[in-house]
GROMACS .gro file of N, CA and C in nm:
model
  408
    1MET      N    1   4.842   4.727   8.935
    1MET     CA    2   4.948   4.668   9.016
    1MET      C    3   5.074   4.655   8.931
    2VAL      N    4   5.184   4.694   8.988
    2VAL     CA    5   5.311   4.689   8.917
    2VAL      C    6   5.370   4.548   8.924
    3ARG      N    7   5.442   4.511   8.821
    3ARG     CA    8   5.505   4.378   8.818
    3ARG      C    9   5.609   4.367   8.930
    4PRO      N   10   5.619   4.251   8.995
    4PRO     CA   11   5.717   4.232   9.101
    4PRO      C   12   5.860   4.260   9.056
    5ARG      N   13   5.891   4.226   8.932
    5ARG     CA   14   6.027   4.248   8.882
    5ARG      C   15   6.061   4.398   8.878
    6LEU      N   16   5.967   4.480   8.833
    6LEU     CA   17   5.988   4.625   8.828
    6LEU      C   18   6.000   4.682   8.969
    7TYR      N   19   5.912   4.638   9.059
    7TYR     CA   20   5.917   4.685   9.197
    7TYR      C   21   6.053   4.655   9.260
    8THR      N   22   6.102   4.534   9.239
    8THR     CA   23   6.232   4.495   9.293
    8THR      C   24   6.344   4.578   9.232
    9GLU      N   25   6.334   4.607   9.103
    9GLU     CA   26   6.435   4.689   9.036
    9GLU      C   27   6.439   4.830   9.096
   10VAL      N   28   6.323   4.888   9.121
   10VAL     CA   29   6.317   5.022   9.182
   10VAL      C   30   6.372   5.017   9.324
   11GLN      N   31   6.337   4.915   9.399
   11GLN     CA   32   6.387   4.899   9.535
   11GLN      C   33   6.540   4.887   9.536
   12GLN      N   34   6.596   4.810   9.445
   12GLN     CA   35   6.742   4.796   9.435
   12GLN      C   36   6.807   4.928   9.394
   13PHE      N   37   6.742   5.001   9.303
   13PHE     CA   38   6.793   5.132   9.261
   13PHE      C   39   6.806   5.224   9.382
   14TYR      N   40   6.699   5.232   9.462
   14TYR     CA   41   6.702   5.318   9.581
   14TYR      C   42   6.808   5.273   9.681
   15ALA      N   43   6.822   5.144   9.701
   15ALA     CA   44   6.923   5.094   9.795
   15ALA      C   45   7.063   5.137   9.752
   16ARG      N   46   7.093   5.122   9.624
   16ARG     CA   47   7.223   5.162   9.573
   16ARG      C   48   7.242   5.313   9.582
   17GLN      N   49   7.140   5.387   9.544
   17GLN     CA   50   7.148   5.533   9.544
   17GLN      C   51   7.171   5.587   9.686
   18MET      N   52   7.099   5.536   9.784
   18MET     CA   53   7.114   5.585   9.921
   18MET      C   54   7.248   5.545   9.982
   19ARG      N   55   7.297   5.427   9.946
   19ARG     CA   56   7.430   5.387   9.996
   19ARG      C   57   7.539   5.479   9.941
   20LEU      N   58   7.527   5.519   9.817
   20LEU     CA   59   7.623   5.614   9.760
   20LEU      C   60   7.619   5.746   9.837
   21LEU      N   61   7.500   5.793   9.868
   21LEU     CA   62   7.485   5.917   9.943
   21LEU      C   63   7.544   5.904  10.083
   22ASP      N   64   7.512   5.794  10.151
   22ASP     CA   65   7.559   5.775  10.288
   22ASP      C   66   7.709   5.751  10.298
   23SER      N   67   7.770   5.702  10.191
   23SER     CA   68   7.915   5.680  10.191
   23SER      C   69   7.990   5.803  10.139
   24HIS      N   70   7.918   5.913  10.120
   24HIS     CA   71   7.975   6.041  10.075
   24HIS      C   72   8.029   6.036   9.933
   25ASP      N   73   7.982   5.941   9.853
   25ASP     CA   74   8.022   5.935   9.712
   25ASP      C   75   7.921   6.017   9.631
   26ILE      N   76   7.930   6.147   9.649
   26ILE     CA   77   7.831   6.238   9.592
   26ILE      C   78   7.837   6.238   9.439
   27THR      N   79   7.955   6.228   9.383
   27THR     CA   80   7.968   6.227   9.237
   27THR      C   81   7.894   6.108   9.177
   28SER      N   82   7.914   5.990   9.235
   28SER     CA   83   7.843   5.871   9.185
   28SER      C   84   7.693   5.881   9.213
   29HIS      N   85   7.657   5.937   9.327
   29HIS     CA   86   7.515   5.957   9.359
   29HIS      C   87   7.451   6.048   9.254
   30ALA      N   88   7.519   6.155   9.217
   30ALA     CA   89   7.466   6.248   9.116
   30ALA      C   90   7.448   6.179   8.981
   31GLN      N   91   7.528   6.078   8.953
   31GLN     CA   92   7.516   6.005   8.827
   31GLN      C   93   7.387   5.924   8.819
   32THR      N   94   7.314   5.912   8.931
   32THR     CA   95   7.186   5.840   8.929
   32THR      C   96   7.071   5.932   8.886
   33PHE      N   97   7.104   6.056   8.848
   33PHE     CA   98   7.007   6.152   8.796
   33PHE      C   99   7.034   6.173   8.647
   34THR      N  100   6.929   6.205   8.571
   34THR     CA  101   6.949   6.236   8.430
   34THR      C  102   7.022   6.370   8.418
   35GLU      N  103   7.080   6.395   8.300
   35GLU     CA  104   7.151   6.521   8.277
   35GLU      C  105   7.062   6.642   8.300
   36ASP      N  106   6.933   6.630   8.267
   36ASP     CA  107   6.840   6.742   8.279
   36ASP      C  108   6.747   6.730   8.400
   37ALA      N  109   6.788   6.654   8.499
   37ALA     CA  110   6.703   6.628   8.616
   37ALA      C  111   6.676   6.754   8.697
   38THR      N  112   6.566   6.748   8.773
   38THR     CA  113   6.538   6.850   8.873
   38THR      C  114   6.530   6.782   9.009
   39PHE      N  115   6.573   6.855   9.113
   39PHE     CA  116   6.579   6.800   9.248
   39PHE      C  117   6.542   6.911   9.345
   40GLU      N  118   6.431   6.891   9.414
   40GLU     CA  119   6.385   6.989   9.512
   40GLU      C  120   6.397   6.927   9.650
   41HIS      N  121   6.494   6.976   9.729
   41HIS     CA  122   6.518   6.913   9.858
   41HIS      C  123   6.535   7.010   9.974
   42ILE      N  124   6.539   7.138   9.948
   42ILE     CA  125   6.552   7.236  10.055
   42ILE      C  126   6.420   7.310  10.065
   43PRO      N  127   6.349   7.299  10.180
   43PRO     CA  128   6.220   7.367  10.191
   43PRO      C  129   6.231   7.516  10.156
   44GLY      N  130   6.149   7.558  10.062
   44GLY     CA  131   6.149   7.697  10.020
   44GLY      C  132   6.262   7.734   9.927
   45GLY      N  133   6.350   7.640   9.897
   45GLY     CA  134   6.467   7.670   9.814
   45GLY      C  135   6.444   7.654   9.666
   46GLY      N  136   6.334   7.592   9.628
   46GLY     CA  137   6.308   7.571   9.486
   46GLY      C  138   6.390   7.457   9.431
   47PRO      N  139   6.358   7.415   9.309
   47PRO     CA  140   6.430   7.302   9.250
   47PRO      C  141   6.569   7.340   9.200
   48VAL      N  142   6.658   7.242   9.206
   48VAL     CA  143   6.790   7.253   9.145
   48VAL      C  144   6.781   7.178   9.014
   49ALA      N  145   6.827   7.238   8.905
   49ALA     CA  146   6.814   7.176   8.773
   49ALA      C  147   6.950   7.140   8.717
   50THR      N  148   6.959   7.028   8.654
   50THR     CA  149   7.073   6.963   8.588
   50THR      C  150   7.154   6.878   8.686
   51ARG      N  151   7.209   6.773   8.634
   51ARG     CA  152   7.290   6.681   8.714
   51ARG      C  153   7.407   6.754   8.779
   52ALA      N  154   7.474   6.841   8.703
   52ALA     CA  155   7.590   6.914   8.757
   52ALA      C  156   7.550   7.002   8.875
   53ALA      N  157   7.437   7.071   8.864
   53ALA     CA  158   7.391   7.157   8.973
   53ALA      C  159   7.347   7.075   9.094
   54ILE      N  160   7.288   6.959   9.070
   54ILE     CA  161   7.249   6.870   9.179
   54ILE      C  162   7.374   6.824   9.253
   55GLU      N  163   7.476   6.785   9.179
   55GLU     CA  164   7.601   6.741   9.242
   55GLU      C  165   7.661   6.854   9.326
   56LYS      N  166   7.665   6.973   9.272
   56LYS     CA  167   7.721   7.088   9.345
   56LYS      C  168   7.642   7.114   9.474
   57SER      N  169   7.510   7.111   9.465
   57SER     CA  170   7.425   7.133   9.582
   57SER      C  171   7.446   7.025   9.688
   58LEU      N  172   7.455   6.900   9.645
   58LEU     CA  173   7.474   6.790   9.740
   58LEU      C  174   7.614   6.791   9.801
   59LEU      N  175   7.715   6.832   9.724
   59LEU     CA  176   7.851   6.844   9.779
   59LEU      C  177   7.854   6.948   9.890
   60LYS      N  178   7.784   7.058   9.870
   60LYS     CA  179   7.777   7.163   9.972
   60LYS      C  180   7.707   7.110  10.097
   61TRP      N  181   7.592   7.042  10.077
   61TRP     CA  182   7.516   6.984  10.188
   61TRP      C  183   7.600   6.881  10.263
   62ASP      N  184   7.666   6.793  10.190
   62ASP     CA  185   7.745   6.686  10.251
   62ASP      C  186   7.866   6.742  10.325
   63GLY      N  187   7.925   6.847  10.273
   63GLY     CA  188   8.045   6.904  10.334
   63GLY      C  189   8.024   6.972  10.466
   64LYS      N  190   7.900   7.009  10.498
   64LYS     CA  191   7.873   7.082  10.622
   64LYS      C  192   7.910   7.003  10.747
   65HIS      N  193   7.882   6.874  10.749
   65HIS     CA  194   7.906   6.794  10.869
   65HIS      C  195   7.973   6.660  10.838
   66ARG      N  196   8.037   6.651  10.726
   66ARG     CA  197   8.090   6.523  10.679
   66ARG      C  198   8.178   6.454  10.782
   67ASP      N  199   8.262   6.528  10.851
   67ASP     CA  200   8.356   6.467  10.945
   67ASP      C  201   8.295   6.437  11.081
   68THR      N  202   8.178   6.491  11.110
   68THR     CA  203   8.121   6.474  11.244
   68THR      C  204   7.992   6.392  11.247
   69ILE      N  205   7.938   6.358  11.132
   69ILE     CA  206   7.811   6.285  11.128
   69ILE      C  207   7.818   6.170  11.027
   70GLN      N  208   7.767   6.055  11.069
   70GLN     CA  209   7.741   5.947  10.974
   70GLN      C  210   7.591   5.948  10.948
   71ARG      N  211   7.554   5.968  10.824
   71ARG     CA  212   7.412   5.971  10.787
   71ARG      C  213   7.370   5.834  10.732
   72ARG      N  214   7.246   5.799  10.761
   72ARG     CA  215   7.183   5.681  10.702
   72ARG      C  216   7.046   5.724  10.651
   73HIS      N  217   7.021   5.700  10.524
   73HIS     CA  218   6.892   5.730  10.465
   73HIS      C  219   6.815   5.599  10.452
   74TRP      N  220   6.701   5.592  10.517
   74TRP     CA  221   6.620   5.471  10.522
   74TRP      C  222   6.491   5.495  10.444
   75LEU      N  223   6.472   5.423  10.334
   75LEU     CA  224   6.350   5.433  10.254
   75LEU      C  225   6.261   5.314  10.282
   76SER      N  226   6.132   5.341  10.290
   76SER     CA  227   6.035   5.233  10.307
   76SER      C  228   5.902   5.275  10.244
   77MET      N  229   5.806   5.187  10.248
   77MET     CA  230   5.673   5.214  10.195
   77MET      C  231   5.680   5.265  10.051
   78ILE      N  232   5.761   5.198   9.970
   78ILE     CA  233   5.782   5.239   9.831
   78ILE      C  234   5.658   5.204   9.749
   79ASP      N  235   5.609   5.303   9.676
   79ASP     CA  236   5.494   5.284   9.587
   79ASP      C  237   5.542   5.312   9.445
   80VAL      N  238   5.517   5.219   9.355
   80VAL     CA  239   5.567   5.229   9.217
   80VAL      C  240   5.449   5.221   9.121
   81VAL      N  241   5.447   5.314   9.025
   81VAL     CA  242   5.345   5.315   8.920
   81VAL      C  243   5.416   5.329   8.787
   82SER      N  244   5.395   5.232   8.699
   82SER     CA  245   5.454   5.237   8.566
   82SER      C  246   5.362   5.319   8.476
   83LEU      N  247   5.410   5.435   8.430
   83LEU     CA  248   5.329   5.521   8.344
   83LEU      C  249   5.341   5.481   8.198
   84ARG      N  250   5.463   5.456   8.156
   84ARG     CA  251   5.493   5.410   8.020
   84ARG      C  252   5.613   5.316   8.032
   85ALA      N  253   5.653   5.260   7.922
   85ALA     CA  254   5.765   5.165   7.924
   85ALA      C  255   5.891   5.227   7.982
   86ASP      N  256   5.911   5.358   7.959
   86ASP     CA  257   6.036   5.420   8.003
   86ASP      C  258   6.017   5.525   8.113
   87VAL      N  259   5.897   5.537   8.169
   87VAL     CA  260   5.871   5.636   8.274
   87VAL      C  261   5.798   5.569   8.390
   88ILE      N  262   5.851   5.590   8.510
   88ILE     CA  263   5.797   5.530   8.632
   88ILE      C  264   5.779   5.639   8.736
   89GLU      N  265   5.666   5.638   8.802
   89GLU     CA  266   5.644   5.725   8.917
   89GLU      C  267   5.669   5.642   9.041
   90ALA      N  268   5.743   5.698   9.135
   90ALA     CA  269   5.768   5.626   9.260
   90ALA      C  270   5.764   5.726   9.374
   91SER      N  271   5.714   5.680   9.487
   91SER     CA  272   5.719   5.761   9.608
   91SER      C  273   5.756   5.669   9.723
   92ALA      N  274   5.814   5.728   9.826
   92ALA     CA  275   5.858   5.648   9.940
   92ALA      C  276   5.870   5.737  10.063
   93TYR      N  277   5.858   5.675  10.179
   93TYR     CA  278   5.890   5.744  10.303
   93TYR      C  279   6.041   5.739  10.319
   94LEU      N  280   6.098   5.847  10.368
   94LEU     CA  281   6.242   5.852  10.391
   94LEU      C  282   6.268   5.907  10.530
   95ILE      N  283   6.350   5.837  10.605
   95ILE     CA  284   6.396   5.885  10.735
   95ILE      C  285   6.547   5.899  10.727
   96GLU      N  286   6.596   6.016  10.764
   96GLU     CA  287   6.741   6.037  10.770
   96GLU      C  288   6.783   6.025  10.916
   97ILE      N  289   6.873   5.933  10.940
   97ILE     CA  290   6.924   5.907  11.075
   97ILE      C  291   7.067   5.957  11.081
   98ASN      N  292   7.099   6.037  11.184
   98ASN     CA  293   7.234   6.088  11.203
   98ASN      C  294   7.297   6.024  11.326
   99VAL      N  295   7.424   5.989  11.313
   99VAL     CA  296   7.499   5.935  11.425
   99VAL      C  297   7.624   6.020  11.442
  100ARG      N  298   7.640   6.074  11.563
  100ARG     CA  299   7.760   6.149  11.596
  100ARG      C  300   7.842   6.065  11.692
  101PRO      N  301   7.975   6.080  11.690
  101PRO     CA  302   8.059   6.001  11.780
  101PRO      C  303   8.014   6.012  11.926
  102GLY      N  304   8.002   5.897  11.991
  102GLY     CA  305   7.969   5.893  12.133
  102GLY      C  306   7.824   5.921  12.167
  103THR      N  307   7.736   5.927  12.067
  103THR     CA  308   7.595   5.954  12.095
  103THR      C  309   7.508   5.848  12.029
  104LYS      N  310   7.383   5.845  12.072
  104LYS     CA  311   7.286   5.754  12.010
  104LYS      C  312   7.238   5.814  11.879
  105PRO      N  313   7.194   5.731  11.787
  105PRO     CA  314   7.139   5.782  11.661
  105PRO      C  315   7.017   5.871  11.687
  106THR      N  316   7.003   5.973  11.603
  106THR     CA  317   6.887   6.062  11.611
  106THR      C  318   6.823   6.073  11.472
  107ILE      N  319   6.694   6.095  11.472
  107ILE     CA  320   6.625   6.116  11.345
  107ILE      C  321   6.640   6.263  11.307
  108ALA      N  322   6.704   6.287  11.195
  108ALA     CA  323   6.727   6.424  11.148
  108ALA      C  324   6.606   6.476  11.072
  109GLN      N  325   6.543   6.390  10.995
  109GLN     CA  326   6.424   6.432  10.923
  109GLN      C  327   6.340   6.312  10.884
  110SER      N  328   6.212   6.340  10.869
  110SER     CA  329   6.116   6.243  10.819
  110SER      C  330   6.048   6.310  10.700
  111CYS      N  331   6.040   6.240  10.589
  111CYS     CA  332   5.984   6.303  10.470
  111CYS      C  333   5.930   6.199  10.372
  112VAL      N  334   5.872   6.249  10.267
  112VAL     CA  335   5.826   6.168  10.155
  112VAL      C  336   5.905   6.214  10.033
  113ILE      N  337   5.952   6.119   9.954
  113ILE     CA  338   6.013   6.156   9.826
  113ILE      C  339   5.917   6.118   9.715
  114GLU      N  340   5.907   6.205   9.617
  114GLU     CA  341   5.826   6.180   9.498
  114GLU      C  342   5.919   6.188   9.378
  115ASP      N  343   5.932   6.077   9.308
  115ASP     CA  344   6.025   6.068   9.196
  115ASP      C  345   5.955   6.037   9.065
  116GLU      N  346   6.014   6.086   8.959
  116GLU     CA  347   5.986   6.036   8.825
  116GLU      C  348   6.115   5.972   8.779
  117LEU      N  349   6.110   5.843   8.757
  117LEU     CA  350   6.226   5.768   8.710
  117LEU      C  351   6.211   5.740   8.562
  118THR      N  352   6.323   5.729   8.494
  118THR     CA  353   6.321   5.697   8.352
  118THR      C  354   6.436   5.603   8.321
  119ARG      N  355   6.426   5.535   8.209
  119ARG     CA  356   6.534   5.447   8.165
  119ARG      C  357   6.620   5.520   8.064
  120VAL      N  358   6.750   5.515   8.088
  120VAL     CA  359   6.848   5.568   7.993
  120VAL      C  360   6.947   5.455   7.968
  121HIS      N  361   6.952   5.409   7.844
  121HIS     CA  362   7.037   5.295   7.807
  121HIS      C  363   7.010   5.175   7.899
  122GLY      N  364   6.882   5.153   7.930
  122GLY     CA  365   6.842   5.038   8.009
  122GLY      C  366   6.857   5.053   8.159
  123GLN      N  367   6.907   5.167   8.205
  123GLN     CA  368   6.932   5.188   8.347
  123GLN      C  369   6.836   5.292   8.404
  124LEU      N  370   6.783   5.265   8.524
  124LEU     CA  371   6.695   5.362   8.589
  124LEU      C  372   6.774   5.484   8.635
  125LEU      N  373   6.717   5.603   8.611
  125LEU     CA  374   6.773   5.729   8.659
  125LEU      C  375   6.658   5.817   8.706
  126VAL      N  376   6.688   5.909   8.797
  126VAL     CA  377   6.588   6.004   8.845
  126VAL      C  378   6.581   6.121   8.747
  127ARG      N  379   6.462   6.148   8.696
  127ARG     CA  380   6.439   6.265   8.611
  127ARG      C  381   6.391   6.383   8.695
  128SER      N  382   6.315   6.352   8.800
  128SER     CA  383   6.261   6.457   8.887
  128SER      C  384   6.245   6.400   9.027
  129ARG      N  385   6.289   6.477   9.127
  129ARG     CA  386   6.272   6.436   9.268
  129ARG      C  387   6.227   6.555   9.350
  130LYS      N  388   6.124   6.531   9.432
  130LYS     CA  389   6.082   6.627   9.533
  130LYS      C  390   6.092   6.559   9.668
  131VAL      N  391   6.157   6.625   9.761
  131VAL     CA  392   6.166   6.577   9.898
  131VAL      C  393   6.073   6.665   9.981
  132LEU      N  394   5.969   6.605  10.034
  132LEU     CA  395   5.867   6.679  10.110
  132LEU      C  396   5.882   6.646  10.258
  133GLU      N  397   5.943   6.738  10.332
  133GLU     CA  398   5.967   6.715  10.474
  133GLU      C  399   5.838   6.722  10.553
  134ASP      N  400   5.828   6.634  10.653
  134ASP     CA  401   5.715   6.639  10.746
  134ASP      C  402   5.737   6.758  10.838
  135GLN      N  403   5.654   6.858  10.825
  135GLN     CA  404   5.665   6.980  10.905
  135GLN      C  405   5.536   6.998  10.983
  136LEU      N  406   5.535   6.955  11.107
  136LEU     CA  407   5.413   6.967  11.188
  136LEU      C  408   5.414   7.095  11.268
   0.00000   0.00000   0.00000
């Protein structure tokens, strides 16, 4: 069982990270990844490696509908496992909700994220992320 303090820290990290993404602050969102991070988020697209490449990929993704959609990323069912003092495994359910002007919110995707988090200068950062979409 993970310590409550660590669980809360991971939960706060995700809250901050998703708010940065939803507010289109992609550069700050990318800063929540290590310099050598990997991020796999496009089915069949393979992982994107390095913080700079992650930022570029997310800027492209965000730019597609930035003016017509408000996105909300909702994480829940967070599971945290402390592997070592500086390495944490975390997974969570993620639902992306899209809102277009004049319409009701819709669920854009349902998925699981699998992360390896690490501490850099005392701050949590993502070293590796896989986004596994629910594809029925």
